[in-house]
Each structure stands twice: as C-alpha cells, then as structure tokens.
Amino acid sequence: MNPGPGAAGGRLAALCGEDDRWRLAGVVGLGVAVAVVLASVWLPEWLVDAAETHGGVQSLDALVTVGVLIVVLAEAVGLLYGLWNGGPLLAASFPLAPELAGRLATGGWGLDADLTLALCAGAAAAALGLYGAGRRRPEARRSGPLDGLTVATSLIVTGLAALIAVGDAAGPHVAGAVRLSWLLWSGAAVIVLAGWVGYVRVGSGDRVVAVDLPDPPP
Amino acid sequence: MRLTDPRHNMGGPGGEASTGTGPRFSRRTLLSRAALAVGLGGVGSLTLPETVDSSVPARADSRGVDPDAESVSEAETPYAVWQYESEDGEMRPTAPINVVFPLESATFAAVTATCRRSGLTDRPLEYVRYARDRNTGRYRRQQWTAAESFGGVAGRFHVRCWELAGTASVQAHVDTAPLPTHGTASYALARRALERIFDAAGWTVSDDRLHLGNDSGPDHDGYATVIRR
C-alpha cells in the first residue's frame, strides 16, 4: 500500500487512495458514475423515437434524473472520499470526471459556473485527500504526500483562474454556486498552503518537528 | 533528532525517506515541485474554455400570476400554449410557452442559430417534453433545445423549441440547482434573457406581448413575447 520510492505504479496508487479496497471501490464507483452519465446523454437520443411508441419516455427521464444527480452528488463524494481514504487525484476526479465526460459527450465546451464548481470541488477534494492520506499514514501526517500536494496545488491554480474568469460572465441566477465555489477554493487553499509550510519546516529540519521524533534505539 | 539530512537528500521521485520519520525533501526538490504544480495549474488555466456572458438578468418584469386564468385553446392559435410531459400515457401540461416567433420572414433554423451563437449549448442533459401540433393533432417532442450548461449543477437557463404550423414556439425557463432534481426558478427571467439575446442579434422584440393565458408559478403572467426578424 505504501510502496517503496521510485515505484511509479505505487505512487499512482497512493495518489488514488491509501486503503486498497476503498481505492478499488472508488475507481469502480467513478467508472460506473461516468458510464451512467454518458448513458443519460446518449440513450435518450438513441432510443427516444422507439421509446415514444413503447411509452418508455418516463424511464429515459428517470435515467436523466439519475445522470444529473450523479453529477451533483459526485462533488460531495469526492470530498468524502478524500477525507476517508486519501488519494488526492482520485478524490479530485469525482467532481471533475462526470462533468467533463458529459461535456465531451455533448460538445458543450464553455467555462460556466458548473465547470468552475467542479474545479473548486476537485481542489477541495484533493486537499482533503492530503489530510486523509495523513490520517491513514501517520508518517505523512505533517504535510501529506508530495505528489498529492502537487496535484492539489495545480487544481488550486486552475480553480482560481476559472473563478476569476467566470466572475463577471455568470448570471445572477448562479450566484449561489459561485459563492460555494469560492468557499471550497478558500478551504482548499488553506490546507494546501499548510501542506507546503509543513514540508518546508520538515525539510529544513525545523526544531518543532525534531522534538516530535523518537530517539533512535541505542 | 534528525535521521536523514535533507541536504544530502537530493529528492526527486526517490527522494522520500522511508525511515519512518516522515517524508523529507531538499529545498530544491520542494521548489521544483512547487514550480511543477503551478506550471500544471497554469496549463490547466490556459486550456480552460472561454466564458460565455449569461443573458439572464437579475430582475424581469411580470404582471403576476393569475391562478384562475384560462389559457387560449391550442386549436385557436398557431403557437403552442403549453409544454407537455408524458405521464403514464397521458399528456400533462408542465410549463407555459413564453416566447413565440411568427416566422413571417425568418426560419426556424435562424432562430436556433441565433440561440447557438449566443453561447448556448445544444444537447444538454434534459427530460423529453412535448408540444401539441394543431395541424396533426399529435404531440411532438422538443425539436431543438439549448441550455447554458450541460448538467446545470449551478442552475441554468434552458429553452425548448418547436416549429409548429409555420411558427416557432419556445418554452424558456431558469432551472434551480438540482437538489435533488431541477425545479423552475423563473419563467420571467428566462423570457427576458431570450428577448435580450434576440434583441442583441438584431431581431425585433415586439412591445406588445401575446396573451396566451397560460399563467404558471412561480412568475409567468400568461403572456408570450413575440419576436420577428
């Protein structure tokens, strides 16, 4: 679970979560979520003409309801996954992957409040993933894994760019979502900043850290 | 007590000390990682798509909802009056048509093209809805639709369009955030948004709205905006 340094596969696994079973569950869950979102985009387009004669429109509408719900819930699931099992990259993928998959499938490629919210929720999920990793792996507690910190930091930068860009363009009807995005972004920024500070202090052999270390056996 | 001297740890992929004292990285490693992170974030920022200015206003006029209003018969107007939902084989009106196009000197394709040029996304995630075609007496599925965003997690402006009896009928609304499903935040804001889009594109938005009597909560007053080229 915490493979030796240099193992690229191990580092990727660590970016996706600490506990093997939870990580597997996360990957499978995310795959299913993306598949359902894609199905909710494509199935109504393919089947609706046939469905009209068979009265199956209501089932297609139900599928769309599930698709929309997944896109919404994935934002929260990412935060919970990061908190529980670490894995900043996989945690950030929960808000981002269903949203991006749906956009690619429909060709709707504009920067709006939805994408901004997904980016900021992704940054927050990655930041909580740093905390989750430290919770499960005490030796990384002070600063979280450096790979994860890199992922979270890059999302913070992109999230800020999206927030600034969407500020004037978004309509008043999405103001609540933009406020929520700022809130998630701020929380993520605080955690990530603390992570860097922790690394700098550990890396430079700060006294505060040194007194926490056990004496070596004689 | 320092088990690993960070100055002798050149970092990089193998830079993590596994001695149980926690990860340590040289200053150079941390700096290069910080630069990598900011660089990746910068690339992400540059690949962000362009923003689209929303046409939805903060406020829109409405004469108020008359709960006792009687809607115009769909046999008497070339426009659709209601948008319908198929429920257990029955067609149930769910939302009022609130913008219409006589299409005297314009085409349905020009209407949809104008919507698309304003930055709306066609093929959003949405339900199947119908309008009644008085020529055939049958219900027709939405012919062209568009919304501000694919899923509308933040809420969104959303239009469904039909070409019926040589005219175009549009149901425009602003959705709430889907918690757990999309609700209607406003019809009046969406009607005004569509007026702004077509006004900006050089169409003529009539000062007199057409009375369809399809009053609906939360804020539709039963009048449809008439837009001509």
XYZ file of C-alpha atoms in Angstrom:
447
model
C 0.000 0.000 0.000
C 2.884 2.312 0.694
C 5.361 1.036 -1.833
C 8.983 1.891 -1.922
C 10.190 5.044 -3.561
C 10.557 5.052 -7.296
C 7.711 2.651 -7.959
C 5.681 4.694 -10.424
C 2.674 2.395 -10.130
C 2.823 2.620 -6.368
C 2.961 6.388 -6.446
C -0.051 6.485 -8.744
C -1.854 4.113 -6.400
C -1.012 6.357 -3.454
C -2.462 9.294 -5.403
C -5.683 7.327 -5.696
C -6.094 6.279 -2.075
C -4.461 4.567 0.878
C -6.598 1.507 1.552
C -6.609 -0.943 -1.360
C -10.246 -1.964 -1.072
C -11.560 1.571 -0.737
C -9.401 2.612 -3.653
C -10.825 -0.178 -5.802
C -14.331 0.756 -4.722
C -13.585 4.374 -5.600
C -12.264 3.565 -9.067
C -15.186 1.246 -9.839
C -17.698 3.734 -8.445
C -16.265 6.554 -10.511
C -16.296 4.365 -13.631
C -19.931 3.474 -13.086
C -20.791 7.134 -12.435
C -19.187 8.234 -15.699
C -20.875 5.384 -17.586
C -24.316 6.334 -16.239
C -23.782 9.995 -17.112
C -22.773 9.050 -20.658
C -25.782 6.721 -20.883
C -28.073 9.522 -19.721
C -26.709 11.695 -22.524
C -26.782 9.134 -25.317
C -29.605 6.709 -24.558
C -32.402 9.301 -24.767
C -31.008 10.465 -28.112
C -30.795 6.938 -29.479
C -33.940 5.449 -28.015
C -36.476 8.212 -27.711
C -38.131 7.619 -31.076
C -38.581 3.958 -30.263
C -39.471 4.805 -26.680
C -42.288 7.080 -27.783
C -44.141 4.164 -29.261
C -43.456 1.972 -26.274
C -44.212 4.520 -23.609
C -40.645 4.270 -22.352
C -40.083 8.004 -22.152
C -40.574 8.003 -18.400
C -37.737 5.525 -17.922
C -35.474 7.685 -20.049
C -36.450 10.710 -17.973
C -35.628 8.725 -14.847
C -32.209 7.932 -16.319
C -31.637 11.644 -16.939
C -32.626 12.351 -13.330
C -30.029 9.833 -12.171
C -27.417 11.300 -14.526
C -27.944 14.829 -13.188
C -27.989 13.548 -9.617
C -24.668 11.762 -10.138
C -23.028 14.922 -11.446
C -24.246 16.760 -8.327
C -23.514 14.049 -5.770
C -20.045 13.372 -7.205
C -18.994 16.796 -5.959
C -19.697 15.761 -2.373
C -18.469 12.172 -2.821
C -15.037 13.498 -3.836
C -14.742 15.398 -0.549
C -15.840 12.366 1.471
C -13.519 10.009 -0.381
C -10.517 12.271 0.140
C -11.298 12.650 3.812
C -11.761 8.916 4.292
C -9.159 7.302 2.068
C -6.709 9.970 0.966
C -5.840 9.756 -2.724
C -5.954 13.403 -3.852
C -6.038 12.520 -7.547
C -8.957 10.103 -7.352
C -10.773 12.356 -4.874
C -10.477 15.275 -7.306
C -11.664 13.058 -10.168
C -15.072 12.545 -8.557
C -16.326 16.088 -9.158
C -14.412 16.503 -12.409
C -14.778 13.256 -14.377
C -18.609 13.051 -14.694
C -18.818 16.758 -15.523
C -16.039 16.585 -18.126
C -17.333 13.315 -19.631
C -20.792 14.828 -20.057
C -19.380 17.944 -21.654
C -17.239 15.987 -24.072
C -20.206 13.788 -24.983
C -22.444 16.772 -25.727
C -19.807 19.109 -27.107
C -20.883 21.773 -24.623
C -17.496 23.271 -24.004
C -17.766 26.613 -22.264
C -16.465 27.876 -18.949
C -19.538 28.267 -16.764
C -20.464 28.065 -13.109
C -20.804 24.260 -13.348
C -17.228 23.728 -14.522
C -15.921 26.261 -12.008
C -17.746 24.492 -9.194
C -16.374 21.124 -10.340
C -12.815 22.520 -10.417
C -13.105 24.071 -6.961
C -14.758 20.965 -5.525
C -11.932 18.966 -7.133
C -9.326 21.201 -5.492
C -11.090 20.845 -2.136
C -11.349 17.068 -2.560
C -7.635 16.861 -3.380
C -6.803 18.981 -0.331
C -8.928 16.750 1.893
C -7.161 13.823 0.216
C -3.910 15.148 1.663
C -5.498 15.124 5.086
C -6.984 11.664 4.523
C -3.606 10.300 3.453
C -2.017 11.672 6.586
C -4.788 10.203 8.699
C -4.184 6.740 7.305
C -0.406 7.049 7.063
C 0.926 8.802 10.152
C 4.407 9.387 8.770
C 2.888 11.681 6.159
C 0.711 13.454 8.693
C 2.576 16.721 8.887
C 2.432 17.590 5.240
C 0.651 14.906 3.243
C 2.244 13.194 0.260
C 4.220 15.479 -2.016
C 2.676 14.028 -5.178
C -0.765 14.754 -3.798
C 0.274 18.245 -2.799
C 1.401 18.825 -6.371
C -1.997 17.691 -7.720
C -3.916 19.809 -5.222
C -1.781 22.875 -5.889
C -2.258 22.693 -9.634
C -6.036 22.416 -9.146
C -5.927 25.440 -6.857
C -4.233 27.461 -9.587
C -6.678 26.336 -12.301
C -9.637 26.792 -9.967
C -8.609 30.362 -9.230
C -8.300 31.122 -12.939
C -11.803 29.730 -13.504
C -13.254 31.691 -10.588
C -11.787 34.956 -11.847
C -12.895 34.308 -15.432
C -16.438 33.286 -14.539
C -16.914 36.164 -12.098
C -18.394 38.692 -14.498
C -19.805 36.294 -17.064
C -22.026 34.218 -14.792
C -25.608 35.343 -14.385
C -27.182 36.284 -11.047
C -29.134 33.011 -11.018
C -25.918 31.032 -10.363
C -24.502 33.420 -7.736
C -25.030 30.825 -5.011
C -22.931 28.247 -6.840
C -20.170 30.800 -7.467
C -20.126 31.666 -3.752
C -19.931 27.962 -2.888
C -17.033 27.614 -5.355
C -15.127 30.412 -3.645
C -15.764 28.782 -0.274
C -14.463 25.385 -1.444
C -11.486 27.038 -3.109
C -10.571 29.008 0.015
C -10.705 25.924 2.211
C -8.541 24.010 -0.245
C -6.049 26.880 -0.476
C -5.630 26.982 3.310
C -4.968 23.234 3.530
C -2.564 23.237 0.589
C -0.675 26.237 1.923
C -0.361 24.472 5.271
C 0.965 21.428 3.408
C 3.745 23.425 1.760
C 4.624 25.118 5.032
C 4.785 21.698 6.672
C 7.148 20.395 4.007
C 9.426 23.391 4.223
C 9.622 23.019 8.006
C 10.198 19.254 7.917
C 12.625 19.573 5.032
C 14.724 22.183 6.751
C 14.835 20.226 9.985
C 12.744 22.655 11.963
C 13.133 22.268 15.720
C 9.405 21.943 16.259
C 9.415 18.843 14.121
C 12.647 17.482 15.520
C 11.369 17.300 19.087
C 8.487 15.140 17.889
C 10.804 12.459 16.592
C 11.590 9.443 18.798
C 15.110 8.798 19.932
C 16.808 6.041 17.983
C 17.430 2.822 19.875
C 20.881 2.699 21.419
C 16.902 14.313 16.252
C 17.298 14.127 12.523
C 17.636 10.717 10.890
C 18.001 11.951 7.363
C 19.913 15.050 6.496
C 17.787 16.874 3.945
C 20.888 18.483 2.453
C 22.091 15.051 1.389
C 18.730 14.020 0.070
C 18.544 15.237 -3.481
C 14.887 14.412 -3.701
C 13.238 13.653 -6.988
C 10.979 10.647 -7.352
C 13.096 8.625 -4.970
C 13.595 11.436 -2.550
C 11.136 10.281 0.056
C 12.866 8.929 3.113
C 11.277 5.720 4.292
C 12.899 5.636 7.677
C 9.648 6.256 9.492
C 10.437 9.832 10.394
C 8.175 11.314 7.779
C 8.921 12.470 4.269
C 11.778 14.884 3.807
C 12.744 16.686 0.679
C 15.518 19.045 -0.177
C 14.704 22.663 -0.720
C 15.489 22.190 -4.377
C 13.021 19.308 -4.686
C 10.306 21.312 -2.989
C 10.948 24.324 -5.190
C 10.877 22.270 -8.367
C 7.704 20.534 -7.228
C 6.061 23.852 -6.430
C 7.080 25.113 -9.858
C 5.697 21.944 -11.469
C 2.401 22.323 -9.610
C 1.993 25.968 -10.559
C 3.014 25.140 -14.122
C 0.444 22.354 -14.390
C -2.183 24.662 -12.932
C -1.154 27.355 -15.407
C -1.510 24.968 -18.326
C -4.911 23.970 -16.955
C -5.894 27.635 -16.743
C -4.841 28.242 -20.342
C -6.838 25.258 -21.577
C -9.988 26.453 -19.815
C -12.664 27.170 -22.414
C -13.931 30.681 -22.939
C -16.602 32.054 -20.703
C -19.972 32.912 -22.168
C -21.707 36.019 -20.860
C -25.024 34.989 -19.383
C -28.070 36.789 -20.752
C -30.130 36.113 -17.637
C -30.904 39.390 -15.837
C -31.180 39.920 -12.099
C -34.816 41.028 -12.459
C -37.524 40.751 -15.053
C -40.999 42.212 -15.388
C -44.060 40.076 -14.822
C -47.684 41.105 -14.439
C -48.090 38.468 -11.797
C -49.603 35.016 -11.860
C -53.381 34.775 -12.106
C -54.242 31.345 -10.723
C -57.709 31.485 -12.313
C -56.503 32.380 -15.806
C -57.973 30.389 -18.646
C -55.495 29.546 -21.320
C -56.146 30.123 -25.002
C -57.262 26.981 -26.810
C -54.422 25.356 -28.689
C -56.738 24.924 -31.688
C -57.155 28.712 -31.943
C -53.542 29.771 -32.091
C -50.765 28.740 -34.428
C -48.473 28.655 -31.440
C -48.182 26.018 -28.782
C -49.580 27.149 -25.432
C -48.193 24.511 -23.131
C -45.286 22.169 -22.900
C -46.420 18.658 -22.005
C -44.981 15.771 -20.105
C -45.922 12.196 -20.918
C -47.077 10.583 -17.699
C -48.403 7.040 -17.820
C -49.565 7.622 -21.379
C -51.352 10.885 -20.523
C -50.100 14.263 -21.686
C -49.939 16.643 -18.760
C -49.074 20.361 -19.195
C -45.916 21.165 -17.236
C -44.735 24.577 -18.381
C -46.061 27.565 -20.345
C -44.834 28.585 -23.796
C -43.484 32.080 -23.158
C -41.715 33.181 -26.360
C -43.107 32.819 -29.912
C -41.818 33.595 -33.400
C -44.326 34.182 -36.230
C -41.524 33.278 -38.701
C -43.012 35.574 -41.372
C -39.594 36.494 -42.677
C -37.380 34.155 -40.724
C -36.824 30.431 -40.452
C -36.771 28.031 -37.546
C -33.106 27.375 -38.356
C -32.366 31.087 -37.964
C -33.981 31.017 -34.514
C -31.887 28.087 -33.344
C -28.731 29.501 -34.943
C -29.202 32.756 -33.032
C -29.555 30.845 -29.774
C -26.453 28.819 -30.565
C -24.416 31.895 -31.448
C -25.301 33.429 -28.096
C -23.250 30.661 -26.495
C -25.944 28.204 -25.501
C -25.126 24.511 -25.525
C -27.413 22.263 -27.520
C -27.878 18.669 -26.334
C -27.957 19.457 -22.608
C -28.943 16.795 -20.118
C -32.740 17.184 -20.093
C -36.118 15.486 -19.995
C -38.257 14.603 -23.004
C -41.143 17.059 -23.332
C -43.847 17.662 -25.945
C -45.945 20.344 -27.551
C -49.236 19.891 -29.394
C -49.202 20.319 -33.169
C -52.638 21.657 -34.156
C -52.153 20.642 -37.793
C -51.886 16.964 -36.965
C -53.443 16.895 -33.509
C -50.390 14.988 -32.332
C -47.831 15.768 -29.697
C -44.306 16.442 -30.874
C -41.117 16.057 -28.946
C -38.908 19.122 -28.491
C -37.254 19.775 -31.833
C -34.343 21.863 -30.699
C -33.154 22.620 -27.212
C -30.333 24.504 -25.611
C -29.104 25.416 -22.162
C -26.351 27.383 -20.541
C -24.617 24.259 -19.314
C -24.596 20.514 -19.740
C -25.881 19.453 -16.317
C -26.987 22.699 -14.725
C -25.492 21.891 -11.330
C -25.362 25.604 -10.555
C -28.809 26.237 -12.076
C -29.227 27.166 -15.735
C -31.141 28.984 -18.439
C -32.844 26.353 -20.607
C -35.004 26.573 -23.757
C -37.036 24.018 -25.714
C -38.175 24.950 -29.232
C -40.829 23.614 -31.580
C -41.679 24.502 -35.168
C -45.456 24.163 -35.398
C -47.866 25.350 -38.097
C -45.235 27.602 -39.655
C -44.339 29.305 -36.409
C -41.854 28.706 -33.634
C -42.849 28.246 -30.001
C -40.325 28.348 -27.198
C -40.526 27.317 -23.577
C -37.795 29.199 -21.714
C -37.072 28.819 -18.029
C -34.329 29.183 -15.462
C -33.702 25.939 -13.600
C -32.801 25.748 -9.946
C -29.782 23.735 -8.904
C -30.768 20.039 -8.967
C -31.175 19.276 -5.274
C -32.159 16.560 -5.962
C -33.928 17.466 -9.237
C -34.153 20.633 -11.303
C -37.025 22.900 -10.349
C -38.239 26.069 -12.047
C -36.611 29.142 -10.557
C -38.230 31.564 -13.012
C -40.049 31.844 -16.330
C -39.892 35.649 -16.451
C -36.092 35.816 -16.150
C -35.711 33.308 -18.994
C -38.233 35.159 -21.191
C -36.266 38.361 -20.633
C -32.965 36.551 -21.335
C -34.286 35.347 -24.685
C -35.527 38.846 -25.504
C -32.050 40.196 -24.807
C -30.387 37.522 -26.959
C -32.586 38.233 -29.981
C -32.533 41.989 -29.472
C -28.731 41.890 -29.470
C -28.804 39.814 -32.667
C -30.852 42.480 -34.462
C -34.308 40.888 -34.283
C -37.393 42.909 -33.379
C -38.830 42.175 -29.986
C -42.447 43.343 -30.003
C -43.508 45.686 -27.210
C -46.890 44.007 -27.014
C -46.784 40.517 -25.669
C -49.283 37.915 -26.810
C -51.840 36.791 -24.268
C -51.911 33.006 -24.036
C -53.456 32.829 -20.572
C -51.033 30.100 -19.534
C -50.242 31.645 -16.151
C -47.929 29.439 -14.097
C -45.998 29.721 -10.886
C -43.541 30.923 -9.865
C -43.794 34.037 -12.046
C -45.332 33.519 -15.500
C -48.063 36.072 -16.223
C -49.639 34.291 -19.211
C -48.054 36.496 -21.878
C -45.619 35.336 -24.534
C -43.060 37.613 -26.109
C -43.385 37.896 -29.895
C -40.114 38.150 -31.792
C -39.758 38.855 -35.512
C -36.804 39.359 -37.742
